[in-house]
Coordinates of C-alpha atoms and ligand atoms in Angstrom, one line a residue:
X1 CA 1.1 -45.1 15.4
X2 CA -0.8 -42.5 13.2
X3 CA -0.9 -39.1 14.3
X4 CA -4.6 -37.6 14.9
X5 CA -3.6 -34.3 17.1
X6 CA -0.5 -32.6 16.8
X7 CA 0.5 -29.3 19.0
X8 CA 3.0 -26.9 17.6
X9 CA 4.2 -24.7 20.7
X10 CA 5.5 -21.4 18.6
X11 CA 3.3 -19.2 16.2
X12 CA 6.6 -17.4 14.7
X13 CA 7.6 -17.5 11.7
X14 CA 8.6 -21.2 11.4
X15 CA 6.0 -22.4 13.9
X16 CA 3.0 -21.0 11.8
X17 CA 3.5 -21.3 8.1
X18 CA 4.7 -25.1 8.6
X19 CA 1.5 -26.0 10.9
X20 CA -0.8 -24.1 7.9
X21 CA 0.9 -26.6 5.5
X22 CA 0.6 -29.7 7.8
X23 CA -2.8 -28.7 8.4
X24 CA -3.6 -28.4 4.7
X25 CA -2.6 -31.5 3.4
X26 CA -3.5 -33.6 6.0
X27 CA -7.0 -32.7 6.7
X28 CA -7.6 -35.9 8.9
X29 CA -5.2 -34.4 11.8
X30 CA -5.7 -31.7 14.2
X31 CA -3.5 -28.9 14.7
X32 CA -3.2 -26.6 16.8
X33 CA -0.4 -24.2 17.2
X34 CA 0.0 -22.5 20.6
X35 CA 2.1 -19.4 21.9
X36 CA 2.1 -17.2 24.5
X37 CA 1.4 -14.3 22.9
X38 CA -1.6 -13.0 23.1
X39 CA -1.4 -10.6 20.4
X40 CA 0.1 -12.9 17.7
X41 CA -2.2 -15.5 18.5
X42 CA -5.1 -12.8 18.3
X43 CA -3.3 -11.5 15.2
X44 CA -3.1 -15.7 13.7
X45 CA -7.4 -15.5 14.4
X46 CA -7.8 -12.3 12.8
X47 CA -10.3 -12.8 10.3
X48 CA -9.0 -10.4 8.1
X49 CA -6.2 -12.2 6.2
X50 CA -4.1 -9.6 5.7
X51 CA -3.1 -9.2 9.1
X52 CA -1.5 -12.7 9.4
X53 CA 2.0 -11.5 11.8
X54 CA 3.7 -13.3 9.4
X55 CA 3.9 -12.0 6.3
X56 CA 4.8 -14.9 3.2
X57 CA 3.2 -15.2 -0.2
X58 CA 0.2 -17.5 -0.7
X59 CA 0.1 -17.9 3.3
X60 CA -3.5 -16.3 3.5
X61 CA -4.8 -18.5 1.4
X62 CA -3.5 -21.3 3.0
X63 CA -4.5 -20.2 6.8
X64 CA -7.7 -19.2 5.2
X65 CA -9.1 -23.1 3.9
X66 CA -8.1 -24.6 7.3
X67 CA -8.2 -22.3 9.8
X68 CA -11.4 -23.5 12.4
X69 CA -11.3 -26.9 10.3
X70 CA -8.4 -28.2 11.3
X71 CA -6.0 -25.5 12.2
X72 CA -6.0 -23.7 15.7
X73 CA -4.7 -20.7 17.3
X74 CA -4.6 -20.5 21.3
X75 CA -2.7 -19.2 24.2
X76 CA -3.8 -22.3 26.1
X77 CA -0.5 -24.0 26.0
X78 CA -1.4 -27.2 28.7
X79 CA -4.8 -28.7 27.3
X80 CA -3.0 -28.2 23.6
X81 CA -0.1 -30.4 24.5
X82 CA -2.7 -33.1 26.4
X83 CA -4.1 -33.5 23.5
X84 CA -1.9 -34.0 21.3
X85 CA 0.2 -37.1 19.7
X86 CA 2.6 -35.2 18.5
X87 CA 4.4 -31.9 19.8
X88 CA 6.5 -29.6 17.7
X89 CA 8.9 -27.7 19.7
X90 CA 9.3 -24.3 17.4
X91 CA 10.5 -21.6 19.5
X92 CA 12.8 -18.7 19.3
X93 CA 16.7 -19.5 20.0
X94 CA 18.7 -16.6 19.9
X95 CA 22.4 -15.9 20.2
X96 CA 23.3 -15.5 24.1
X97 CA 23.6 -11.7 25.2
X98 CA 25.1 -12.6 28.3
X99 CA 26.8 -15.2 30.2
X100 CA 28.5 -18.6 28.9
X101 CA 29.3 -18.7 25.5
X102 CA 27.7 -14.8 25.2
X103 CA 27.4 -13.8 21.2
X104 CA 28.0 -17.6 20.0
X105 CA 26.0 -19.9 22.1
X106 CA 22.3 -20.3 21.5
X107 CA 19.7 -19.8 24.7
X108 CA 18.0 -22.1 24.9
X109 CA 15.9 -21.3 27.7
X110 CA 12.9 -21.5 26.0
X111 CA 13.2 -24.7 24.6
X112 CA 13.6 -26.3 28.0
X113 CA 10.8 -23.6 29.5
X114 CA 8.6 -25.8 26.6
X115 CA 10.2 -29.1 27.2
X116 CA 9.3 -28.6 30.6
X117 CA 6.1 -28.0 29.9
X118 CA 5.3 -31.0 27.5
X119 CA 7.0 -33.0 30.4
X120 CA 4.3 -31.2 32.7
X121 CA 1.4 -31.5 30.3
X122 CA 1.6 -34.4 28.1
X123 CA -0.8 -37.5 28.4
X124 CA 0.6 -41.3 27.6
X125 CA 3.0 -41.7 24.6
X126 CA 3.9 -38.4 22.9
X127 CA 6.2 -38.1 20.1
X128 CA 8.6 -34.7 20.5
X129 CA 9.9 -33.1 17.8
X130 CA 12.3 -30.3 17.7
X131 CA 11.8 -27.8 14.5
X132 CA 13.5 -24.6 16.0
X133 CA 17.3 -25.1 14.8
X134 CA 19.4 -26.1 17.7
X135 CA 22.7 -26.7 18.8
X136 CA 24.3 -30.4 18.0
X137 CA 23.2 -32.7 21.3
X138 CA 20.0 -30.7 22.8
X139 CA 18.0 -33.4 21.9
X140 CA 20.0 -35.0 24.6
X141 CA 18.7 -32.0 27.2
X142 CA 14.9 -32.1 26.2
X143 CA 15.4 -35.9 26.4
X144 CA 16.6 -35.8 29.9
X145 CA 14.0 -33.1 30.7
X146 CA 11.3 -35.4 29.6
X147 CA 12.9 -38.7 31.2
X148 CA 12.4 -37.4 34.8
X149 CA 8.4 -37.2 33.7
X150 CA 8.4 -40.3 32.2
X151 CA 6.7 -43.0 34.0
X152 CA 4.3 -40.5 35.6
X153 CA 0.4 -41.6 35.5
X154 CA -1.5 -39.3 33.6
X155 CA -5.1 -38.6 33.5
X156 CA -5.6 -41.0 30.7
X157 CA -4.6 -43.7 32.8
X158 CA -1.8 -44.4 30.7
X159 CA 1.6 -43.5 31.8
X160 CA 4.0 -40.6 30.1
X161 CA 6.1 -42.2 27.6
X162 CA 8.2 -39.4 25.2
X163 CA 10.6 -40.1 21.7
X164 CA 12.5 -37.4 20.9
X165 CA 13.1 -36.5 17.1
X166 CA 15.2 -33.8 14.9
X167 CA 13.2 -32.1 12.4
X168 CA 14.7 -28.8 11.1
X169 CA 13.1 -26.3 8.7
X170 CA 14.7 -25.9 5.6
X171 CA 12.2 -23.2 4.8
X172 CA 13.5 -20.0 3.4
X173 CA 11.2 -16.4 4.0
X174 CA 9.9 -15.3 1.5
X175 CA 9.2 -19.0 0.2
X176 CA 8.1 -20.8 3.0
X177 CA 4.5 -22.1 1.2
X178 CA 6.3 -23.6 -1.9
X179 CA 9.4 -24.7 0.1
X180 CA 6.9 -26.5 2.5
X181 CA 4.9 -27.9 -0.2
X182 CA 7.7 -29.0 -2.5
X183 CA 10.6 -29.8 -0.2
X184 CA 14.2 -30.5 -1.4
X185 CA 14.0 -32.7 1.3
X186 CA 12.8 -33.5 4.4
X187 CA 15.6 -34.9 7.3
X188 CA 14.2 -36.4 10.5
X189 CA 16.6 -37.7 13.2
X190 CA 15.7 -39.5 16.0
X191 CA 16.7 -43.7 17.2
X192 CA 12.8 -44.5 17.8
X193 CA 11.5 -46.5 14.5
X194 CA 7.9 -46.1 15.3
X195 CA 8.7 -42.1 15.9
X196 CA 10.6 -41.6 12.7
X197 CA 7.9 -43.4 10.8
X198 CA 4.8 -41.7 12.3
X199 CA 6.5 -38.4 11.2
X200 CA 7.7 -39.5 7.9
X201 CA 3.5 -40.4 7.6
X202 CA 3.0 -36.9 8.1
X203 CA 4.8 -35.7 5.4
X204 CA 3.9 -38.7 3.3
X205 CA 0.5 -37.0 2.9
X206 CA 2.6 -35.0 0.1
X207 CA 6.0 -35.2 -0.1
X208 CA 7.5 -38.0 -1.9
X209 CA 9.0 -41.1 -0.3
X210 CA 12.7 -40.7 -1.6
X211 CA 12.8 -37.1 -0.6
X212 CA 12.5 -38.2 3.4
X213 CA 15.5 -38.7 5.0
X214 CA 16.3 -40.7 7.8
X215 CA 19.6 -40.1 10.2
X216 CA 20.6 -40.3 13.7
X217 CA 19.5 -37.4 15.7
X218 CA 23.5 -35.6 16.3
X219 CA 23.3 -35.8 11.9
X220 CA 19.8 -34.3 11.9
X221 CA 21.4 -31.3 14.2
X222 CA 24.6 -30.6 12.6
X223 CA 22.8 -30.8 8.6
X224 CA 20.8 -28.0 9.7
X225 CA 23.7 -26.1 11.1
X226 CA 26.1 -27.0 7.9
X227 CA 23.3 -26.1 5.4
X228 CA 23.3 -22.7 6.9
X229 CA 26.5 -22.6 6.8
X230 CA 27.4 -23.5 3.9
X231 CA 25.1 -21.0 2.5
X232 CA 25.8 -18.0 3.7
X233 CA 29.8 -18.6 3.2
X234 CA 28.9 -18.3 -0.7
X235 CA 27.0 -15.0 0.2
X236 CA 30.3 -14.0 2.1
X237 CA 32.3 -15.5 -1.2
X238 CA 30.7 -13.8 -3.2
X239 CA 30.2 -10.4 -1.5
X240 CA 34.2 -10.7 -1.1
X241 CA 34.7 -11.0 -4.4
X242 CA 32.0 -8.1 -5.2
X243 CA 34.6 -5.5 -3.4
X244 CA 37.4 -7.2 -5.8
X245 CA 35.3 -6.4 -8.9
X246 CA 34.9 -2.9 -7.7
X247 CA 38.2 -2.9 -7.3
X248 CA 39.6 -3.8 -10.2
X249 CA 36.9 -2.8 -12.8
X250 CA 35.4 -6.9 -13.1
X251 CA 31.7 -6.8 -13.4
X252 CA 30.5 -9.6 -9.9
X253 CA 27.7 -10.1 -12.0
X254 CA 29.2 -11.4 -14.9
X255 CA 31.7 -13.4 -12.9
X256 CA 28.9 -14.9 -10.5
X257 CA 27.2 -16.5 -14.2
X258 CA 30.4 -17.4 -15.5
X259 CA 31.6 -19.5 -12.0
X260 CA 27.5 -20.3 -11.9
X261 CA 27.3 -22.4 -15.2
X262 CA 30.0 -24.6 -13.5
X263 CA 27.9 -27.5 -12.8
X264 CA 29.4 -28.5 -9.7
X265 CA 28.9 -24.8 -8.5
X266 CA 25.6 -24.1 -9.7
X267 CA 24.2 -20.5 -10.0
X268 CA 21.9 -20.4 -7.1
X269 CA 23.1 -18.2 -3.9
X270 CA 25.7 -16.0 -6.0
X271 CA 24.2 -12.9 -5.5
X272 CA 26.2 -9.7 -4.2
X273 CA 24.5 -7.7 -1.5
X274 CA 24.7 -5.6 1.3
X275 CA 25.1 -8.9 3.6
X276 CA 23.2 -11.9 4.5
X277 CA 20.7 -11.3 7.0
X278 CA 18.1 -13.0 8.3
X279 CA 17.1 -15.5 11.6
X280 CA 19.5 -18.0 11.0
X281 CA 23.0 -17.6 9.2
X282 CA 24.5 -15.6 11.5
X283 CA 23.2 -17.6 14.8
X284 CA 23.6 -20.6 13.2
X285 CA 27.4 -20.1 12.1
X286 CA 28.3 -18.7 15.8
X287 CA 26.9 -21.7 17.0
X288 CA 29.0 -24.0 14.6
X289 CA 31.7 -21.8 15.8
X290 CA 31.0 -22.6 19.2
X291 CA 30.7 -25.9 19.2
X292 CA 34.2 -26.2 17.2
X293 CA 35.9 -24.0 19.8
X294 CA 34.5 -26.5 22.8
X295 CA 35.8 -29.2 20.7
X296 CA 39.1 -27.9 20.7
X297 CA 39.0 -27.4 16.8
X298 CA 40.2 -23.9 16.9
X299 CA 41.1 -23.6 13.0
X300 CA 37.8 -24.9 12.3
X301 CA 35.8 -22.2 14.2
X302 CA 38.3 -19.3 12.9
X303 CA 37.6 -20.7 9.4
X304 CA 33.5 -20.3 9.7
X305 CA 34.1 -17.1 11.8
X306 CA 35.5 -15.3 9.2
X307 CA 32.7 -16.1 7.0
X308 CA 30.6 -13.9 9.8
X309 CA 33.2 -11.3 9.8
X310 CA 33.5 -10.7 6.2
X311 CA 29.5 -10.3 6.3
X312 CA 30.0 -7.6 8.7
X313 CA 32.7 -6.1 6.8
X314 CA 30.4 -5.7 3.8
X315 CA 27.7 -3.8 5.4
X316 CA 30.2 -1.9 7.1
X317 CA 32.2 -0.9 3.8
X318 CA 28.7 -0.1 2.2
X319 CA 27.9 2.7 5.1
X320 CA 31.6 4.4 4.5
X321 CA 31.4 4.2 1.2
X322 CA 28.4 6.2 1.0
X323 CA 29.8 8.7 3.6
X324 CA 32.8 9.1 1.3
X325 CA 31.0 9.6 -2.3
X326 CA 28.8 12.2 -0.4
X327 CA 31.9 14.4 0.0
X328 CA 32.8 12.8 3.3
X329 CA 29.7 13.7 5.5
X330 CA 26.1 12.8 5.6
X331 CA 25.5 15.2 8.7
X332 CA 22.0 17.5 8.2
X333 CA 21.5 15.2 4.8
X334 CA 18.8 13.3 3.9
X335 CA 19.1 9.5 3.1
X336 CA 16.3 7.5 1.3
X337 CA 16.7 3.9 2.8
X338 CA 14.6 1.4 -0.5
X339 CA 14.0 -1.7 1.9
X340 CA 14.3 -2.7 5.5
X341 CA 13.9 -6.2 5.9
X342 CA 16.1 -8.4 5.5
X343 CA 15.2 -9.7 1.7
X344 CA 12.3 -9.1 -0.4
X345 CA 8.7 -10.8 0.3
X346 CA 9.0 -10.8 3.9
X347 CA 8.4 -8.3 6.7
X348 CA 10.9 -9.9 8.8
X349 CA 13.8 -7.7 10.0
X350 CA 15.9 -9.6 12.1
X351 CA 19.7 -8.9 11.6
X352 CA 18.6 -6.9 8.4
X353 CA 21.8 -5.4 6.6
X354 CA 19.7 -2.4 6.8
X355 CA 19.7 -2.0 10.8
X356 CA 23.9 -2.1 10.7
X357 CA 24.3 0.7 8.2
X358 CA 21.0 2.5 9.0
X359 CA 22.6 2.7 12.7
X360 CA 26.0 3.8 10.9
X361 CA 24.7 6.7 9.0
X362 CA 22.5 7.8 11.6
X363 CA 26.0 8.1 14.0
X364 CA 27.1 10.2 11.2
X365 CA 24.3 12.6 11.1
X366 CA 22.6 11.4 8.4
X367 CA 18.4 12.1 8.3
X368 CA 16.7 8.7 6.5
X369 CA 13.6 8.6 5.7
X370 CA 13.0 4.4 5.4
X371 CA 10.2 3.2 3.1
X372 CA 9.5 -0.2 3.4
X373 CA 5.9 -1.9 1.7
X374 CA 6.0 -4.4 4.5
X375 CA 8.0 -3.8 7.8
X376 CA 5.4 -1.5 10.2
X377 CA 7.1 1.4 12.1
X378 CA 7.2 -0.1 15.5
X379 CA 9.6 -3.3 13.9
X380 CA 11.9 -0.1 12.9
X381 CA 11.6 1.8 16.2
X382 CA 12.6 -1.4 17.7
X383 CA 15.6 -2.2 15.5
X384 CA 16.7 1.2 15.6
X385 CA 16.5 1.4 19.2
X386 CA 19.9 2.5 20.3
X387 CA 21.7 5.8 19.2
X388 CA 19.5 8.4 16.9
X389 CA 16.1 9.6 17.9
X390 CA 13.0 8.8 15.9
X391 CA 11.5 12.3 15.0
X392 CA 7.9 12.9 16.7
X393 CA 7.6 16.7 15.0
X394 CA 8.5 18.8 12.4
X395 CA 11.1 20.5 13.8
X396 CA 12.9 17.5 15.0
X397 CA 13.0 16.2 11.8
X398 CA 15.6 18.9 11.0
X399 CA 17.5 17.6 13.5
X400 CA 20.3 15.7 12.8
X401 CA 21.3 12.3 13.3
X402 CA 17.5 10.8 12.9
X403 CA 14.9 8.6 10.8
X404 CA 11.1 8.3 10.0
X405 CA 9.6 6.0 8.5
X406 CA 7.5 7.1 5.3
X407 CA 4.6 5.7 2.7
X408 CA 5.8 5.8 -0.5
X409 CA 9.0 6.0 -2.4
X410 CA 8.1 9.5 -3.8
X411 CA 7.7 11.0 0.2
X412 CA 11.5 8.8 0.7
X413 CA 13.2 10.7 -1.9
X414 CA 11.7 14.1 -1.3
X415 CA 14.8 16.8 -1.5
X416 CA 17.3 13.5 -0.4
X417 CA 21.0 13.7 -1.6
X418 CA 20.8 10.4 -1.7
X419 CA 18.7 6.5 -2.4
X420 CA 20.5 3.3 -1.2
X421 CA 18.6 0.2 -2.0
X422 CA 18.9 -2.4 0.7
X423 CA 16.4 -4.9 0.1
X424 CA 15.3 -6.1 -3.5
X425 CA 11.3 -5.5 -3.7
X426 CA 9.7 -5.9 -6.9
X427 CA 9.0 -2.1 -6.5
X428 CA 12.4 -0.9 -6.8
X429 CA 13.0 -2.6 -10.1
X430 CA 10.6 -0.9 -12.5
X431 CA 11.1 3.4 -11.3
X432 CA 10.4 6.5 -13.3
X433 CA 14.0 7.9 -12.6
X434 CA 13.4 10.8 -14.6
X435 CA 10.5 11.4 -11.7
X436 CA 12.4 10.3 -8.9
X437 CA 15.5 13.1 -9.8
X438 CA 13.4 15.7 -10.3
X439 CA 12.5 15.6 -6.2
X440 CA 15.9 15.3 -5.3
X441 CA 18.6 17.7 -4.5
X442 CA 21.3 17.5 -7.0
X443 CA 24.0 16.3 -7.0
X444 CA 22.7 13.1 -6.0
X445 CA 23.5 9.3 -6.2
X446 CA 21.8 6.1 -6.1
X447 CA 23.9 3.3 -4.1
X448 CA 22.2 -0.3 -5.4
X449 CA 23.3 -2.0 -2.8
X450 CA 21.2 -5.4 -4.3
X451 CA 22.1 -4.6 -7.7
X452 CA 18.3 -4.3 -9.1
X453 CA 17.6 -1.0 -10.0
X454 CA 18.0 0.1 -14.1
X455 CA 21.0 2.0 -13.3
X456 CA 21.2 3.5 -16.8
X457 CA 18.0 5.1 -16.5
X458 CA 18.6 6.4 -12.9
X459 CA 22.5 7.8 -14.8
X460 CA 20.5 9.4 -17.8
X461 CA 18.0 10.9 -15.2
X462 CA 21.1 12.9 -13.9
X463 CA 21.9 10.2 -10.8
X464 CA 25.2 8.8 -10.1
X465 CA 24.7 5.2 -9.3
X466 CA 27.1 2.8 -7.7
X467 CA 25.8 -0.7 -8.0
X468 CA 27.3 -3.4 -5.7
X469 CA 30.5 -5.6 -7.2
X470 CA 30.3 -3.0 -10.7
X471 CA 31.0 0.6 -9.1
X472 CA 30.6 3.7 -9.7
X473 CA 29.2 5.2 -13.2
X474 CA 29.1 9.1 -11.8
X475 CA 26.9 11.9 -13.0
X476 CA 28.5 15.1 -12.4
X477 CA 25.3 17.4 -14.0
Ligands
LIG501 C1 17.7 -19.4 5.4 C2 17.9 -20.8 4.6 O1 17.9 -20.5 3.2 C3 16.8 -21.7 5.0 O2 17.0 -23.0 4.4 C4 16.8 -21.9 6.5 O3 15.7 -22.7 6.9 C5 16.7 -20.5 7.2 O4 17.7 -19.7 6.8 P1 16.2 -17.3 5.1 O5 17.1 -16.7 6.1 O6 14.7 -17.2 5.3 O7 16.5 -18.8 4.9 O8 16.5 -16.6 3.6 P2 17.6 -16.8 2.5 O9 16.9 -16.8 1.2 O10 18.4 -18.0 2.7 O11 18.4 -15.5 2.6 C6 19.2 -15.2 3.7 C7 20.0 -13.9 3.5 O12 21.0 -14.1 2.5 C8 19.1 -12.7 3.0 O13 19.5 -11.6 3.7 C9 19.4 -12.7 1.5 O14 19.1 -11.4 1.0 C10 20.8 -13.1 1.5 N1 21.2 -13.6 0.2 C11 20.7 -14.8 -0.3 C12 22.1 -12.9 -0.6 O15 22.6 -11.9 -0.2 N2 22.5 -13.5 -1.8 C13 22.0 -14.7 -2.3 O16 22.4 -15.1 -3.4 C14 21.1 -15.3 -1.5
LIG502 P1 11.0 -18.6 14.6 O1 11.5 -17.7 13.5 O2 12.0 -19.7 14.9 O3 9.6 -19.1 14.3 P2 9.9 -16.6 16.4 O4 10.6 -15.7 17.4 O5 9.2 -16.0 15.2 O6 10.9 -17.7 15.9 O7 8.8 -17.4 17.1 C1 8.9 -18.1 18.3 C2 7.7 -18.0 19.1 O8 7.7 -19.0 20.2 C3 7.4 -16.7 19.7 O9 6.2 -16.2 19.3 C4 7.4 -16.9 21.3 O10 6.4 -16.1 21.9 C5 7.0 -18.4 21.3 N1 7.4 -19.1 22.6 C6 8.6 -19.1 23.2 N2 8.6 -19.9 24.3 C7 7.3 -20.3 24.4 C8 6.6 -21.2 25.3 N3 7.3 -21.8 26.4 N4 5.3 -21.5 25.2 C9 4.7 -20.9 24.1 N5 5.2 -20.1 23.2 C10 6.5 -19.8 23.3

C-alpha cells in the first residue's frame, strides 16, 4: 500500500514541523494536519511567516514551499481523517493533575478523544500511527478503540479496517528541521508488515534504509520513554556534579570535556544548567516511574525518580542561592531574568527552569523584569499564573513581589541588583558589560546559570558573576 493522503490530528509542536517535513520531501502525498484550535490553525495559514505558533529555525521556509501544495491547515477534523491513508495521532499528553496515578501518569484523554474520532471518521483500511509519546501498551487502548469500529461499512463501500503503529519523535526544539531531515534514526513499532512498510516508504523518500528501524510496538513505546530517560539523567549527572565543583573549587566545565573525550561517554548532553526543561523529560521519566511502580519494581522507579528530584533540587538551589549572595533578601529588588523558555531557539516554555525559580524569587519579593527575544507575554502571564501579580501601572511596579515582561536587555537591567541567565540565546553571549554595569545599581552580580556569558568582562565591568559548576569570582567595587 502506498500512502497518497495522510492526516496528522495535532498542529503543536511535534504535530506541525514533522507534517512540513513529510510534506516537503514527499511531494506526491497529501497532508493535511488538523487541530481544534482555531487560532493555531489560523496562526499555521498565516501568510506572514513569521507568525508560525511554533517557533524553530528554517521552519518558515519549509511551511512556506508546501503550504497550499501539499500541506494543509484545518479545523475540519472528520473529512481530514476520511480522507486520508494514513493518520498521525500527535496530541498533547500531559502528566495527570488529578486522579489515578496524579503527577506520574500521562492523560491520555485526548488520545482516545482522537482515536475515537478516527474510529468515527475513517473510510476502508487506515493505517494509525501514534507520534505523541505514550505510555508502554496504549497502542493496546487505541487498538481496542478502533476494533469496536472495525467492520463498519463506510461510505466508500469498503469496510473500516485499522493497523496500529508506534512512531515517536526523536525531534529535539530548537532542531526539529535538521533532526527531521537527517534523523539518527527512525523506530516504527507495530506487528502489521504491510503497515510498517508503507510507513518506512514514507520516510524512504529521504531517510536512509539502515537508519529505519523495525520493533514490536511495547519496544517502540518504552525506546522513546528510555531515550528520554536516559538523557536527562546525564543533565541530572551532570548538574549534580556542577554543585560538587562549586563546592570544592573543580571547574564542571573542565571535568564535563575530560569525562566527554571518553569514547564510550561521548561529550554530547554534559552541559550544567539551571535544569532540564522542556515537554518531555520530566513527563516522560514520571511515566517510566509509573509504570515501574505498577510493575512492582519499586527500586527501579526510586532509581529514575531521583533523577527528577535532583532536577528540581538544582533549580531550587539556584533561586536560594541568589537570595543568599544578595545579602539574604531580594524583597523591593529588581531581578533581570536573560531567557524564559526552556532552551535557546525555541519559544516553548513548558516546565522552563525559569518558571520554578522566577515563581521562587517572586515569593521572596523580588521585582523581575523577564526579557525574552521569543516567548510573547501572555506564555509568561500564563506560566506565572499563581502567586505574584503582573504589574499593569507604574506604581504597581514598585510593588513588591512582581514581574513584567520587557523589550530589550538594556530596559531588563535598568537600575537591577541583579542578571541571572536562564536560557542560552545567542544574545547573551556577545554583551557590552562595561554598558550593561553602568545601568545597574551597584553592588551587583551576574548569576550564569547556563554558563555562557564572558564572565571576565562582566567581573572587569565591576559585576560579580557566579557561573554554574565554577562559583563565585566576586567584585566588591
Ligand atoms: C527532548 C529530546 O532531546 C528529544 O529527542 C525528544 O523527542 C523530546 O525531548 P527537547 O526537550 O526539545 O528534546 O530538547 P533537549 O535539547 O533534549 O533539551 C531538554 C532540556 O535539557 C532543555 O531544558 C535543555 O536546556 C536541557 N539540557 C540539554 C541541558 O541542561 N544540558 C544539556 O547538555 C542538554
Ligand atoms: P506536542 O508538543 O506533543 O506537539 P502540543 O500541546 O503542542 O503538543 O500540541 C497538541 C495539539 O493537539 C494541540 O494544539 C491540541 O489543540 C491538539 N488536539 C488535542 N486533542 C485533539 C483532537 N481530539 N482533535 C484535534 N486536535 C487535538
Amino acid at each position: 500500500m502506498s500512502i497518497r493522503t495522510i492526516c496528522c490530528i495535532g498542529a503543536g509542536y511535534v504535530g506541525g514541523p514533522t507534517m512540513a517535513v513529510i510534506a516537503d520531501r514527499c511531494p506526491g502525498i497529501q497532508v493535511t494536519v488538523v487541530d481544534l484550535n482555531q487560532a493555531r490553525i489560523d496562526a499555521w495559514n498565516d501568510p506572514d511567516l513569521s507568525k508560525l505558533p511554533v517557533y524553530e529555525p528554517g521552519l518558515d521556509a519549509v511551511v512556506g514551499r508546501c503550504r497550499g501544495r501539499n500541506l494543509h491547515f484545518s479545523t475540519a477534523v472528520e473529512p481530514a481523517i476520511a480522507a486520508a491513508d494514513m493518520v498521525f495521532l500527535s496530541v498533547n499528553t500531559p502528566t495527570k493533575t488529578k486522579g489515578v496515578g496524579a503527577g506520574q501518569a500521562s492523560d491520555l484523554r485526548w488520545i482516545e478523544a482522537s482515536a475515537r474520532q478516527v474510529a468515527a471518521c475513517a473510510q476502508g483500511h487506515t493505517i494509525v500511527v501514534e507520534k505523541s509519546t505514550l505510555p508502554v501498551r496504549t497502542a493496546e487502548t487505541v487498538q481496542a478503540i478502533l476494533s469496536a469500529a472495525q467492520g463498519n461499512g463506510t461510505g466508500s463501500g469498503q469496510p473500516k479496517t485499522f493497523a496500529v503503529l508506534s512512531n515517536p519523535e526523536f525531534l529535539a526544539e530548537g532542531t526539529a528541521v535538521s533532526d527531521l531531515e537527517n534523523p539518527d534514526r527512525v523506530l516504527i513499532g507495530g506487528d502489521d508488515e504491510g503497515a510498517i512498510e508503507a510507513l518506512a516508504e514514507v520516510y524512504g523518500h529521504w531517510v536512509p534504509e539502515q537508519r529505519i528501524l523495525r520493533t514490536n510496538l511495547w519496544s517502540s513505546e518504552l525506546s522513546k520513554l528510555t531515550a528520554n530517560a536516559f538523557l536527562a539523567q546525564r543533565i541530572s549527572s551532570i548538574n549534580s556534579i556542577s554543585a560538587l565543583c562549586e563546592a570544592t573549587g573543580a571547574d564542571v566545565q573542565e571535568v564535563a570535556k575530560a569525562i566527554g573525550f571518553d569514547s564510550r561517554i561521548g561529550h554530547k548532553f554534559l552541559k550544567p544548567g539551571p535544569g532540564f526543561g522542556g515537554s518531555c523529560f520530566q513527563k516522560d521519566i514520571l511515566n517510566l516511574v509509573y509504570l515501574c511502580s505498577h510493575y512492582g519494581l519499586h527500586e527501579v522507579a526510586d532509581y529514575w525518580q531521583s533523577v527528577v528530584n535532583l532536577n528540581g533540587w538544582q533549580q531550587s538551589r539556584i533561586a536560594r542561592l541568589v537570595v543568599q549572595r544578595l545579602f539574604g533578601t531580594v524583597t523591593g529588588k529588581t531581578i533581570a531574568i536573560f531567557g524564559f523558555a526552556f532552551k535557546a531557539d525555541t519559544n516553548d516554555t513548558r516546565e522552563s527552569p525559569a518558571i520554578s525559580i522566577c515563581a521562587d524569587l517572586l515569593d521572596e519579593g523580588a521585582r523581575l523584569t523577564i526579557y525574552d527575544p521569543k516567548v510573547n507575554e501572555s506564555q509568561i502571564a500564563g506560566d506565572l499564573a499563581t502567586g505574584a501579580s503582573k504589574p499593569d501601572s507604574k506604581d504597581q511596579l514598585l510593588t513588591e513581589g512582581s514581574w513584567s515582561k520587557v523589550a530589550s536587555i538594556e530596559e531588563a537591567v535598568k537600575n537591577a541588583d541583579a542578571i541571572i541567565v536562564l536560557t542560552e540565546w545567542q544574545c547573551f553571549k556577545d554583551l557590552d558589560w562595561q554598558h550593561i554595569a553602568g545601568n545597574m545599581r551597584r553592588p551587583a552580580w551576574v548569576f550564569d546559570a547556563r554558563s555562557v556569558i564572558d564572565a571576565q568582562a562582566a567581573n572587569t565591568a565591576g559585576l560579580s558573576v557566579w557561573s554554574v559548576g565554577k562559583g563565585t569570582q566576586q567584585n566588591i567595587s
